[in-house]
Amino acid sequence: MECIFCKIIAGKIPAAKIYEDRNVFAFLDIAPVNPGHILVIPKLHYETIPDTPPELLQKTMLVVRNLGDRVMNKLPCDGFNIICNNKPASGQAVPHVHFHIIPRHQGDGLHLHPPGKKYVEGTLEQVRRKLASTVRV
Ligand code: 5GP
Ligand code: ZN
C-alpha cells in the first residue's frame, strides 16, 4: 500500500481526524492554507472524481457539505473554498481523490482566480460542441 491517504485511513500514519463513517474519512491538512483546512476522502482508493463510483462520490460530497457548514459555524471565517485537483497537471499531488475545504477570511490574500484568457475567434463554439451533451447525468 503506497498511497499516503490509504495509510492514514488504515491508521498506519497519524492524522488529525475530523470525521469518519463506513465510506468517508476527513482530517486536517498537514500544511493548511488557513487553520481548519480539511481534506475529505472516500475510504476506497480512486484517483479522480470520474474514477469514483457515483454513490460513493455522493456520500463524500454530503460530508463535504456538512463540514463546510461546520467550518462556517465553528471557526472564525467568512467563507470557504472547495477544491478538488484531478491529475498532476491540475496540481494533484496525492493520487487519492480528495476535497479540500479551505476556510477563508475577508482579505486573507489568497487569490484562486488568475486573470481569464480569451477564446481565439470562433473557437468558443467548437469547444462548446465538444463538451455539450444530450446524455442525461
Ligand atoms: P493535492 O495537491 O493533491 O490536491 O493536495 C494534497 C494535500 O495533502 C496537500 O494540501 C498536503 O498538504 C496534504 N498532505 C500531504 N501529505 C499529508 C499527510 O501526510 N497528512 C496530512 N494530514 N495531509 C497531507
Ligand atoms: Zn489511497
XYZ file of C-alpha atoms in Angstrom, residues 1-15 25 27 41-45 94 96:
24
model
C 0.000 0.000 0.000
C 1.850 3.084 -1.243
C -0.881 5.708 -1.002
C -0.369 8.080 1.909
C -4.103 8.687 2.340
C -4.812 4.933 2.361
C -2.188 4.657 5.109
C -3.941 7.401 7.083
C -7.297 5.594 6.749
C -5.660 2.349 7.879
C -4.185 4.147 10.917
C -0.635 3.391 9.750
C 0.311 7.049 9.876
C -1.313 9.554 12.217
C -3.737 12.270 11.157
C -12.860 9.987 6.174
C -8.848 15.040 8.539
C -11.749 11.453 1.095
C -13.621 8.282 0.224
C -12.112 5.335 2.087
C -11.718 3.335 -1.087
C -8.837 4.392 -3.294
C -1.748 12.756 -3.805
C -6.336 9.512 -3.918
